[in-house]
């Protein structure tokens, strides 16, 4: 099968050929025919397998066949994405597919001038790509109306739920016509997704190319057990082994990402950072420098876990393990894109054993160990039960510094020293994990702001 056999507009297939795209990927082969028939779609596929074209090509074809131009402030097709980076990537792809069709593809995200966005929306938009928060702001200003929106796409809907956009999605849904075509695409399928699918989709066709949460087969994954304070030195050792190859390094927090980026700069690496404390212009500039090879290392939080599509990335490092196991799949999906090979290495400190177990449960297998020795005990490092097996050197799981528990007495997640260390004299009963509930509650309140 090729794109010419899918019923797309001839000018769109010509654009695809110019882009070097002649044969659809498996998710495109399965989704596009149903989408062209007007069916609602629930699409599940690994990241990097072409989901944007799977919904974008039939969306553009359907809108291009409508008569006339969109009325002022109206939107014909709406694509919602969880992050600015992903939204911008979708717009770039759709504009490339639609070249020569005279369709207006617009972008509205936070961090950019809302007045300029209001002015652009006043003319009417064929396809609008938006983050939920900024779209709500524009709806409140009555700068846009969704009363004539006949096509809706939710891309990476699971991350929208994870970032706390569920209430924004519900509000947006009430403003859309009941008669519409809706397509929902994601790489993972958390339980809450069933509620979203039931609320937005009508008699959907479910298409999937791999079990939800399964990363690409061509990614070589491994884990290295290392003390938190020694991760930077190990990262530099690994980066030294492939200085000519770009790499993405994922950290957990905004401040931690910025600090790590500065440490890499001091070590002689051309490094840039992308996180929630950066302005949109700074984030765009960092990604552009990384894409064009001016920077060889991109340090990022999960804000970039789904918004970077650069085929040449061969290495992804999980400097900090993600708090949500699904995000691990999206992080490592930045490599091995479009059928290429890739390598993903995770660094695991004593306090991150819980995250590692969650990731391995999601994957259905244990990650191969590339260095160090598995931290013994089920309790967190704050309880003093994170002492590794082996001789205590970094290559055998890291060492304990200054007589403190493994991990250097650091609180998991923010890299700051714990306010009060728990005494190690009282062993854990295994019924509860200290402080995890509080950390989860804090994460839930802060995720939407971090994006």
Tab-separated table of C-alpha atoms in Angstrom:
chain	number	residue	atom	x	y	z
A	1	UNK	CA	0.000	0.000	0.000
A	2	UNK	CA	1.118	3.550	-0.700
A	3	UNK	CA	-0.379	6.966	0.067
A	4	UNK	CA	-1.863	7.241	-3.437
A	5	UNK	CA	-4.206	4.340	-2.651
A	6	UNK	CA	-5.673	5.949	0.478
A	7	UNK	CA	-7.904	8.526	-1.229
A	8	UNK	CA	-5.955	11.593	-0.106
A	9	UNK	CA	-5.914	14.796	-2.125
A	10	UNK	CA	-3.380	14.564	-4.966
A	11	UNK	CA	-1.576	17.715	-3.820
A	12	UNK	CA	-1.166	16.182	-0.352
A	13	UNK	CA	0.344	12.975	-1.733
A	14	UNK	CA	2.668	15.103	-3.877
A	15	UNK	CA	3.795	16.964	-0.759
A	16	UNK	CA	4.412	13.651	0.996
A	17	UNK	CA	6.563	12.485	-1.919
A	18	UNK	CA	8.632	15.678	-1.710
A	19	UNK	CA	9.128	14.937	1.985
A	20	UNK	CA	10.352	11.450	1.109
A	21	UNK	CA	7.191	9.759	2.416
A	22	UNK	CA	5.772	7.238	-0.031
A	23	UNK	CA	4.630	4.269	2.064
A	24	UNK	CA	2.440	4.637	5.184
A	25	UNK	CA	3.539	3.228	8.535
A	26	UNK	CA	1.443	0.463	10.163
A	27	UNK	CA	-0.592	2.894	12.306
A	28	UNK	CA	-1.245	5.059	9.240
A	29	UNK	CA	-2.278	2.034	7.164
A	30	UNK	CA	-4.776	0.978	9.834
A	31	UNK	CA	-6.148	4.394	10.852
A	32	UNK	CA	-6.369	6.458	7.647
A	33	UNK	CA	-8.952	4.329	5.764
A	34	UNK	CA	-11.368	4.446	8.735
A	35	UNK	CA	-10.733	8.159	9.249
A	36	UNK	CA	-11.423	8.829	5.573
A	37	UNK	CA	-14.844	7.189	6.084
A	38	UNK	CA	-15.600	9.645	8.889
A	39	UNK	CA	-15.313	7.107	11.721
A	40	UNK	CA	-14.145	8.043	15.202
A	41	UNK	CA	-10.698	6.594	15.903
A	42	UNK	CA	-9.000	5.353	19.065
A	43	UNK	CA	-5.390	4.933	17.932
A	44	UNK	CA	-2.671	3.319	20.035
A	45	UNK	CA	0.867	3.157	18.705
A	46	UNK	CA	4.420	3.485	19.888
A	47	UNK	CA	5.874	6.946	19.857
A	48	UNK	CA	7.756	7.768	16.665
A	49	UNK	CA	5.559	5.623	14.413
A	50	UNK	CA	3.769	8.428	12.545
A	51	UNK	CA	0.624	9.207	14.541
A	52	UNK	CA	0.612	12.855	13.369
A	53	UNK	CA	0.166	11.824	9.738
A	54	UNK	CA	-2.336	9.148	10.780
A	55	UNK	CA	-4.775	11.822	11.923
A	56	UNK	CA	-3.408	14.811	10.003
A	57	UNK	CA	-3.721	13.491	6.452
A	58	UNK	CA	-7.411	12.504	6.599
A	59	UNK	CA	-8.181	15.660	8.602
A	60	UNK	CA	-6.629	17.936	5.978
A	61	UNK	CA	-8.280	16.026	3.131
A	62	UNK	CA	-11.747	16.314	4.699
A	63	UNK	CA	-11.394	20.034	5.443
A	64	UNK	CA	-9.947	20.827	2.010
A	65	UNK	CA	-13.056	19.344	0.397
A	66	UNK	CA	-15.388	21.696	2.284
A	67	UNK	CA	-16.734	24.683	0.406
A	68	UNK	CA	-15.757	28.301	1.138
A	69	UNK	CA	-13.560	29.744	3.853
A	70	UNK	CA	-14.028	29.508	7.612
A	71	UNK	CA	-16.081	32.311	9.122
A	72	UNK	CA	-14.358	34.853	11.421
A	73	UNK	CA	-13.290	33.404	14.772
A	74	UNK	CA	-14.441	29.913	13.801
A	75	UNK	CA	-12.378	26.724	13.663
A	76	UNK	CA	-13.130	23.803	11.360
A	77	UNK	CA	-10.728	21.288	12.869
A	78	UNK	CA	-9.223	21.355	16.367
A	79	UNK	CA	-6.119	19.428	17.470
A	80	UNK	CA	-5.342	19.460	21.206
A	81	UNK	CA	-1.837	18.611	22.420
A	82	UNK	CA	-0.439	18.587	25.976
A	83	UNK	CA	2.735	20.648	25.471
A	84	UNK	CA	3.917	23.624	23.446
A	85	UNK	CA	6.711	21.629	21.835
A	86	UNK	CA	4.381	18.893	20.631
A	87	UNK	CA	1.814	21.427	19.399
A	88	UNK	CA	4.460	23.267	17.392
A	89	UNK	CA	5.747	20.013	15.917
A	90	UNK	CA	2.217	19.070	14.819
A	91	UNK	CA	1.726	22.463	13.151
A	92	UNK	CA	4.990	22.164	11.251
A	93	UNK	CA	3.983	18.734	9.951
A	94	UNK	CA	0.455	19.790	8.987
A	95	UNK	CA	1.732	22.876	7.176
A	96	UNK	CA	4.148	20.713	5.197
A	97	UNK	CA	1.372	18.265	4.286
A	98	UNK	CA	-1.030	21.083	3.310
A	99	UNK	CA	1.355	23.146	1.183
A	100	UNK	CA	-0.491	24.503	-1.841
A	101	UNK	CA	-4.005	23.916	-0.441
A	102	UNK	CA	-4.452	27.453	0.963
A	103	UNK	CA	-5.686	26.011	4.252
A	104	UNK	CA	-4.941	28.041	7.374
A	105	UNK	CA	-3.187	26.004	10.036
A	106	UNK	CA	-2.939	27.987	13.276
A	107	UNK	CA	-1.108	27.530	16.571
A	108	UNK	CA	-2.124	28.816	20.018
A	109	UNK	CA	0.037	27.941	23.022
A	110	UNK	CA	1.098	29.582	26.239
A	111	UNK	CA	4.299	31.601	26.406
A	112	UNK	CA	3.465	33.538	23.216
A	113	UNK	CA	1.632	36.824	22.678
A	114	UNK	CA	-2.074	36.222	23.244
A	115	UNK	CA	-2.956	39.450	21.419
A	116	UNK	CA	-1.207	38.250	18.269
A	117	UNK	CA	-3.094	34.962	18.549
A	118	UNK	CA	-6.399	36.827	18.949
A	119	UNK	CA	-5.693	38.772	15.754
A	120	UNK	CA	-4.897	35.634	13.767
A	121	UNK	CA	-7.991	33.814	14.992
A	122	UNK	CA	-10.219	36.724	13.957
A	123	UNK	CA	-9.859	35.669	10.278
A	124	UNK	CA	-11.076	32.126	10.916
A	125	UNK	CA	-8.941	28.963	10.972
A	126	UNK	CA	-9.167	25.703	9.046
A	127	UNK	CA	-7.082	23.673	11.509
A	128	UNK	CA	-6.160	25.003	14.944
A	129	UNK	CA	-3.523	23.234	17.043
A	130	UNK	CA	-3.716	24.281	20.683
A	131	UNK	CA	-2.742	23.474	24.224
A	132	UNK	CA	-5.856	23.260	26.441
A	133	UNK	CA	-4.880	26.048	28.842
A	134	UNK	CA	-4.289	28.704	26.189
A	135	UNK	CA	-7.410	27.665	24.287
A	136	UNK	CA	-9.484	28.194	27.448
A	137	UNK	CA	-7.948	31.675	27.816
A	138	UNK	CA	-8.952	32.534	24.245
A	139	UNK	CA	-12.451	31.126	24.718
A	140	UNK	CA	-12.864	33.284	27.834
A	141	UNK	CA	-11.919	36.327	25.744
A	142	UNK	CA	-14.423	35.259	23.091
A	143	UNK	CA	-11.601	35.376	20.560
A	144	UNK	CA	-12.598	32.004	19.127
A	145	UNK	CA	-15.727	29.886	18.875
A	146	UNK	CA	-15.966	26.105	18.517
A	147	UNK	CA	-19.601	26.030	17.407
A	148	UNK	CA	-18.596	25.074	13.845
A	149	UNK	CA	-15.778	22.668	14.739
A	150	UNK	CA	-16.611	19.392	13.021
A	151	UNK	CA	-13.277	17.631	13.573
A	152	UNK	CA	-11.502	17.057	16.896
A	153	UNK	CA	-8.170	15.338	17.541
A	154	UNK	CA	-6.730	14.573	20.980
A	155	UNK	CA	-3.035	13.805	20.560
A	156	UNK	CA	-1.172	12.201	23.474
A	157	UNK	CA	-4.349	12.391	25.534
A	158	UNK	CA	-2.821	10.363	28.351
A	159	UNK	CA	-0.295	13.103	29.046
A	160	UNK	CA	-3.070	15.698	29.043
A	161	UNK	CA	-4.644	13.718	31.858
A	162	UNK	CA	-1.295	13.413	33.617
A	163	UNK	CA	-0.750	17.179	33.408
A	164	UNK	CA	-4.133	17.908	34.945
A	165	UNK	CA	-6.020	19.054	31.836
A	166	UNK	CA	-9.069	16.832	32.451
A	167	UNK	CA	-11.298	19.743	33.554
A	168	UNK	CA	-10.220	21.859	30.568
A	169	UNK	CA	-11.008	18.957	28.223
A	170	UNK	CA	-14.464	18.518	29.724
A	171	UNK	CA	-15.208	22.210	29.340
A	172	UNK	CA	-14.003	22.271	25.733
A	173	UNK	CA	-16.173	19.244	24.941
A	174	UNK	CA	-19.334	21.093	25.966
A	175	UNK	CA	-18.592	23.814	23.389
A	176	UNK	CA	-18.234	21.446	20.436
A	177	UNK	CA	-21.073	20.259	18.179
A	178	UNK	CA	-22.328	16.801	19.074
A	179	UNK	CA	-22.115	15.798	15.421
A	180	UNK	CA	-18.413	15.664	14.686
A	181	UNK	CA	-15.554	13.290	13.940
A	182	UNK	CA	-13.184	12.672	16.839
A	183	UNK	CA	-9.814	10.955	16.780
A	184	UNK	CA	-7.834	10.136	19.917
A	185	UNK	CA	-4.212	9.002	19.645
A	186	UNK	CA	-1.748	7.934	22.301
A	187	UNK	CA	1.163	5.609	23.001
A	188	UNK	CA	-0.189	4.454	26.383
A	189	UNK	CA	-3.660	3.614	27.708
A	190	UNK	CA	-4.113	4.464	31.403
A	191	UNK	CA	-7.407	3.570	33.104
A	192	UNK	CA	-8.750	7.133	33.042
A	193	UNK	CA	-8.445	7.079	29.259
A	194	UNK	CA	-11.570	4.911	29.118
A	195	UNK	CA	-13.557	7.811	30.580
A	196	UNK	CA	-12.177	10.214	27.984
A	197	UNK	CA	-12.816	7.777	25.139
A	198	UNK	CA	-16.380	7.211	26.339
A	199	UNK	CA	-17.037	10.953	26.621
A	200	UNK	CA	-15.514	12.053	23.312
A	201	UNK	CA	-15.796	9.123	20.908
A	202	UNK	CA	-18.897	7.639	19.278
A	203	UNK	CA	-18.677	3.997	18.198
A	204	UNK	CA	-14.919	4.305	17.622
A	205	UNK	CA	-12.671	2.024	15.634
A	206	UNK	CA	-9.761	0.917	17.811
A	207	UNK	CA	-6.497	0.595	15.913
A	208	UNK	CA	-3.188	-0.329	17.477
A	209	UNK	CA	0.165	-1.553	16.284
A	210	UNK	CA	1.634	-2.651	19.636
A	211	UNK	CA	0.375	-3.223	23.178
A	212	UNK	CA	-0.120	0.126	24.982
A	213	UNK	CA	3.037	1.225	26.787
A	214	UNK	CA	5.387	-0.917	24.714
A	215	UNK	CA	8.448	0.979	23.410
A	216	UNK	CA	9.942	0.473	19.964
A	217	UNK	CA	11.702	-2.860	19.517
A	218	UNK	CA	14.866	-1.249	18.164
A	219	UNK	CA	15.651	0.598	21.406
A	220	UNK	CA	18.444	-1.064	23.389
A	221	UNK	CA	17.479	-0.424	27.026
A	222	UNK	CA	19.522	-0.835	30.201
A	223	UNK	CA	19.816	0.432	33.775
A	224	UNK	CA	22.911	1.552	35.686
A	225	UNK	CA	22.717	1.557	39.500
A	226	UNK	CA	24.516	4.635	40.775
A	227	UNK	CA	24.406	6.934	43.801
A	228	UNK	CA	22.526	10.176	43.141
A	229	UNK	CA	25.586	12.343	43.773
A	230	UNK	CA	27.684	10.415	41.248
A	231	UNK	CA	25.277	10.516	38.295
A	232	UNK	CA	26.826	13.584	36.657
A	233	UNK	CA	30.292	12.043	36.507
A	234	UNK	CA	28.860	8.854	35.016
A	235	UNK	CA	26.847	10.812	32.462
A	236	UNK	CA	29.989	12.634	31.311
A	237	UNK	CA	31.768	9.280	30.936
A	238	UNK	CA	28.935	7.990	28.764
A	239	UNK	CA	28.720	11.148	26.666
A	240	UNK	CA	32.487	11.061	26.102
A	241	UNK	CA	32.060	7.713	24.364
A	242	UNK	CA	29.922	9.245	21.580
A	243	UNK	CA	30.737	12.941	21.341
A	244	UNK	CA	29.707	13.049	17.678
A	245	UNK	CA	26.199	11.751	18.397
A	246	UNK	CA	23.426	13.963	19.836
A	247	UNK	CA	21.843	12.875	23.104
A	248	UNK	CA	18.831	13.836	25.190
A	249	UNK	CA	19.130	13.718	28.970
A	250	UNK	CA	15.929	13.692	31.032
A	251	UNK	CA	15.926	15.096	34.551
A	252	UNK	CA	13.016	15.244	36.965
A	253	UNK	CA	12.874	18.923	37.940
A	254	UNK	CA	13.292	22.316	36.295
A	255	UNK	CA	16.066	23.418	38.652
A	256	UNK	CA	17.819	20.076	38.358
A	257	UNK	CA	17.749	20.304	34.557
A	258	UNK	CA	19.222	23.783	34.571
A	259	UNK	CA	21.941	22.817	37.038
A	260	UNK	CA	22.868	19.719	35.042
A	261	UNK	CA	23.029	21.729	31.813
A	262	UNK	CA	25.453	24.190	33.427
A	263	UNK	CA	27.596	21.319	34.701
A	264	UNK	CA	27.803	19.889	31.183
A	265	UNK	CA	28.736	23.301	29.778
A	266	UNK	CA	31.515	23.509	32.352
A	267	UNK	CA	32.680	20.059	31.226
A	268	UNK	CA	33.045	21.296	27.645
A	269	UNK	CA	29.773	20.093	26.113
A	270	UNK	CA	27.554	22.228	23.894
A	271	UNK	CA	24.437	21.720	26.001
A	272	UNK	CA	21.022	23.406	26.129
A	273	UNK	CA	18.025	22.950	28.427
A	274	UNK	CA	14.254	22.856	27.959
A	275	UNK	CA	11.940	23.054	30.969
A	276	UNK	CA	8.981	24.931	32.382
A	277	UNK	CA	10.993	27.888	33.678
A	278	UNK	CA	12.157	28.754	30.161
A	279	UNK	CA	10.192	31.192	28.019
A	280	UNK	CA	8.714	29.870	24.794
A	281	UNK	CA	11.379	31.719	22.815
A	282	UNK	CA	14.159	30.141	24.885
A	283	UNK	CA	12.643	26.680	24.469
A	284	UNK	CA	12.256	27.107	20.708
A	285	UNK	CA	15.830	28.384	20.383
A	286	UNK	CA	17.243	25.485	22.416
A	287	UNK	CA	15.436	22.873	20.322
A	288	UNK	CA	16.472	24.610	17.103
A	289	UNK	CA	20.146	24.617	18.161
A	290	UNK	CA	19.883	20.945	19.091
A	291	UNK	CA	18.109	20.042	15.862
A	292	UNK	CA	20.704	21.888	13.737
A	293	UNK	CA	23.686	20.382	15.554
A	294	UNK	CA	24.863	23.561	17.286
A	295	UNK	CA	24.184	21.813	20.594
A	296	UNK	CA	24.922	18.116	21.033
A	297	UNK	CA	23.193	17.540	24.392
A	298	UNK	CA	19.640	18.540	25.275
A	299	UNK	CA	18.739	18.409	28.976
A	300	UNK	CA	14.985	18.369	29.500
A	301	UNK	CA	12.139	17.620	31.853
A	302	UNK	CA	9.127	15.619	30.722
A	303	UNK	CA	7.897	18.755	28.960
A	304	UNK	CA	9.983	17.533	26.009
A	305	UNK	CA	9.201	13.831	26.330
A	306	UNK	CA	6.647	13.994	23.518
A	307	UNK	CA	7.499	17.146	21.627
A	308	UNK	CA	10.771	16.355	19.879
A	309	UNK	CA	10.858	14.507	16.574
A	310	UNK	CA	14.486	14.459	15.436
A	311	UNK	CA	15.326	11.223	13.572
A	312	UNK	CA	19.059	11.375	14.274
A	313	UNK	CA	18.886	11.000	18.069
A	314	UNK	CA	20.609	7.759	19.014
A	315	UNK	CA	20.998	8.152	22.778
A	316	UNK	CA	18.551	8.942	25.567
A	317	UNK	CA	19.625	9.079	29.205
A	318	UNK	CA	17.174	8.948	32.085
A	319	UNK	CA	19.350	10.876	34.544
A	320	UNK	CA	16.394	10.783	36.954
A	321	UNK	CA	13.718	8.139	36.605
A	322	UNK	CA	10.263	9.583	35.881
A	323	UNK	CA	7.613	9.656	38.588
A	324	UNK	CA	5.068	8.238	36.129
A	325	UNK	CA	6.114	4.976	34.479
A	326	UNK	CA	4.321	5.802	31.199
A	327	UNK	CA	6.618	8.800	30.765
A	328	UNK	CA	9.582	6.434	30.544
A	329	UNK	CA	8.137	5.013	27.314
A	330	UNK	CA	7.697	8.495	25.868
A	331	UNK	CA	11.158	9.623	26.945
A	332	UNK	CA	12.998	6.761	25.297
A	333	UNK	CA	10.739	7.154	22.266
A	334	UNK	CA	12.828	10.196	21.302
A	335	UNK	CA	15.317	7.692	19.882
A	336	UNK	CA	14.867	4.859	17.347
A	337	UNK	CA	12.426	6.993	15.378
A	338	UNK	CA	11.290	6.101	11.868
A	339	UNK	CA	12.712	2.590	12.127
A	340	UNK	CA	16.201	3.551	13.299
A	341	UNK	CA	18.181	2.003	16.155
A	342	UNK	CA	18.597	3.703	19.507
A	343	UNK	CA	20.025	3.330	23.002
A	344	UNK	CA	18.317	4.268	26.268
A	345	UNK	CA	20.202	4.140	29.576
A	346	UNK	CA	18.492	4.703	32.921
A	347	UNK	CA	20.367	5.790	36.060
A	348	UNK	CA	18.841	4.405	39.262
A	349	UNK	CA	19.709	5.789	42.693
A	350	UNK	CA	18.617	3.965	45.897
A	351	UNK	CA	15.568	6.206	46.332
A	352	UNK	CA	14.389	5.406	42.785
A	353	UNK	CA	13.901	1.659	43.155
A	354	UNK	CA	10.131	2.156	43.363
A	355	UNK	CA	10.101	4.016	40.063
A	356	UNK	CA	12.249	1.321	38.470
A	357	UNK	CA	9.871	-1.406	39.617
A	358	UNK	CA	6.916	0.531	38.165
A	359	UNK	CA	8.723	0.909	34.828
A	360	UNK	CA	9.616	-2.781	34.644
A	361	UNK	CA	6.047	-3.736	35.535
A	362	UNK	CA	4.771	-1.558	32.681
A	363	UNK	CA	7.295	-3.072	30.249
A	364	UNK	CA	6.609	-6.592	31.453
A	365	UNK	CA	10.303	-7.331	31.841
A	366	UNK	CA	13.400	-6.378	33.823
A	367	UNK	CA	15.858	-3.949	32.261
A	368	UNK	CA	19.322	-5.374	31.610
A	369	UNK	CA	21.923	-4.053	34.064
A	370	UNK	CA	24.700	-2.143	32.329
A	371	UNK	CA	26.575	-1.168	35.507
A	372	UNK	CA	26.465	-1.255	39.281
A	373	UNK	CA	24.641	-3.750	41.455
A	374	UNK	CA	20.951	-3.775	42.302
A	375	UNK	CA	20.245	-1.849	45.473
A	376	UNK	CA	19.213	-4.305	48.200
A	377	UNK	CA	16.167	-3.896	50.435
A	378	UNK	CA	12.750	-2.513	49.613
A	379	UNK	CA	12.884	0.624	51.761
A	380	UNK	CA	13.942	4.025	50.507
A	381	UNK	CA	17.433	5.411	50.935
A	382	UNK	CA	16.102	7.910	53.528
A	383	UNK	CA	15.498	4.947	55.841
A	384	UNK	CA	19.036	3.715	55.463
A	385	UNK	CA	17.960	0.523	53.708
A	386	UNK	CA	19.423	1.435	50.323
A	387	UNK	CA	22.899	0.026	50.892
A	388	UNK	CA	24.048	-1.666	47.706
A	389	UNK	CA	25.516	-5.084	47.388
A	390	UNK	CA	29.133	-5.102	46.354
A	391	UNK	CA	32.235	-3.173	47.390
A	392	UNK	CA	30.607	0.277	47.481
A	393	UNK	CA	32.388	1.730	44.446
A	394	UNK	CA	30.428	3.526	41.760
A	395	UNK	CA	30.763	0.599	39.374
A	396	UNK	CA	29.098	-1.612	41.978
A	397	UNK	CA	26.115	0.534	42.769
A	398	UNK	CA	27.669	3.664	44.239
A	399	UNK	CA	29.159	4.510	47.602
A	400	UNK	CA	27.793	6.050	50.762
A	401	UNK	CA	29.337	9.394	51.519
A	402	UNK	CA	30.109	10.874	54.917
A	403	UNK	CA	28.378	8.081	56.814
A	404	UNK	CA	24.974	9.136	55.533
A	405	UNK	CA	22.508	6.718	53.967
A	406	UNK	CA	23.047	5.872	50.313
A	407	UNK	CA	21.810	8.677	48.142
A	408	UNK	CA	23.504	11.325	50.311
A	409	UNK	CA	20.404	12.081	52.386
A	410	UNK	CA	18.745	13.710	49.410
A	411	UNK	CA	15.006	13.785	49.046
A	412	UNK	CA	13.858	11.975	45.911
A	413	UNK	CA	12.642	14.204	43.135
A	414	UNK	CA	13.976	17.645	43.977
A	415	UNK	CA	17.658	17.098	44.590
A	416	UNK	CA	17.480	19.057	47.894
A	417	UNK	CA	18.697	17.732	51.234
A	418	UNK	CA	15.947	16.255	53.370
A	419	UNK	CA	14.686	18.522	56.167
A	420	UNK	CA	15.013	15.820	58.782
A	421	UNK	CA	16.586	12.414	58.255
A	422	UNK	CA	14.564	9.409	59.425
A	423	UNK	CA	16.352	7.206	61.979
A	424	UNK	CA	17.522	3.919	60.520
A	425	UNK	CA	16.871	2.094	63.790
A	426	UNK	CA	13.260	1.362	62.888
A	427	UNK	CA	13.109	-0.944	59.863
A	428	UNK	CA	10.274	-0.609	57.417
A	429	UNK	CA	7.373	-3.031	57.757
A	430	UNK	CA	6.768	-2.877	54.039
A	431	UNK	CA	3.224	-1.572	54.540
A	432	UNK	CA	3.956	1.972	53.564
A	433	UNK	CA	6.629	3.945	51.800
A	434	UNK	CA	7.608	7.129	53.618
A	435	UNK	CA	6.720	10.462	52.090
A	436	UNK	CA	5.617	8.978	48.724
A	437	UNK	CA	2.018	10.111	49.166
A	438	UNK	CA	3.080	13.674	49.896
A	439	UNK	CA	5.382	13.669	46.901
A	440	UNK	CA	2.610	12.403	44.657
A	441	UNK	CA	0.205	15.068	45.890
A	442	UNK	CA	2.800	17.771	45.253
A	443	UNK	CA	3.463	16.379	41.807
A	444	UNK	CA	-0.227	16.476	40.936
A	445	UNK	CA	-0.504	20.145	41.908
A	446	UNK	CA	2.576	21.187	40.009
A	447	UNK	CA	2.417	19.245	36.731
A	448	UNK	CA	0.193	21.615	34.790
A	449	UNK	CA	2.365	24.578	35.791
A	450	UNK	CA	5.536	22.718	34.777
A	451	UNK	CA	4.279	22.239	31.212
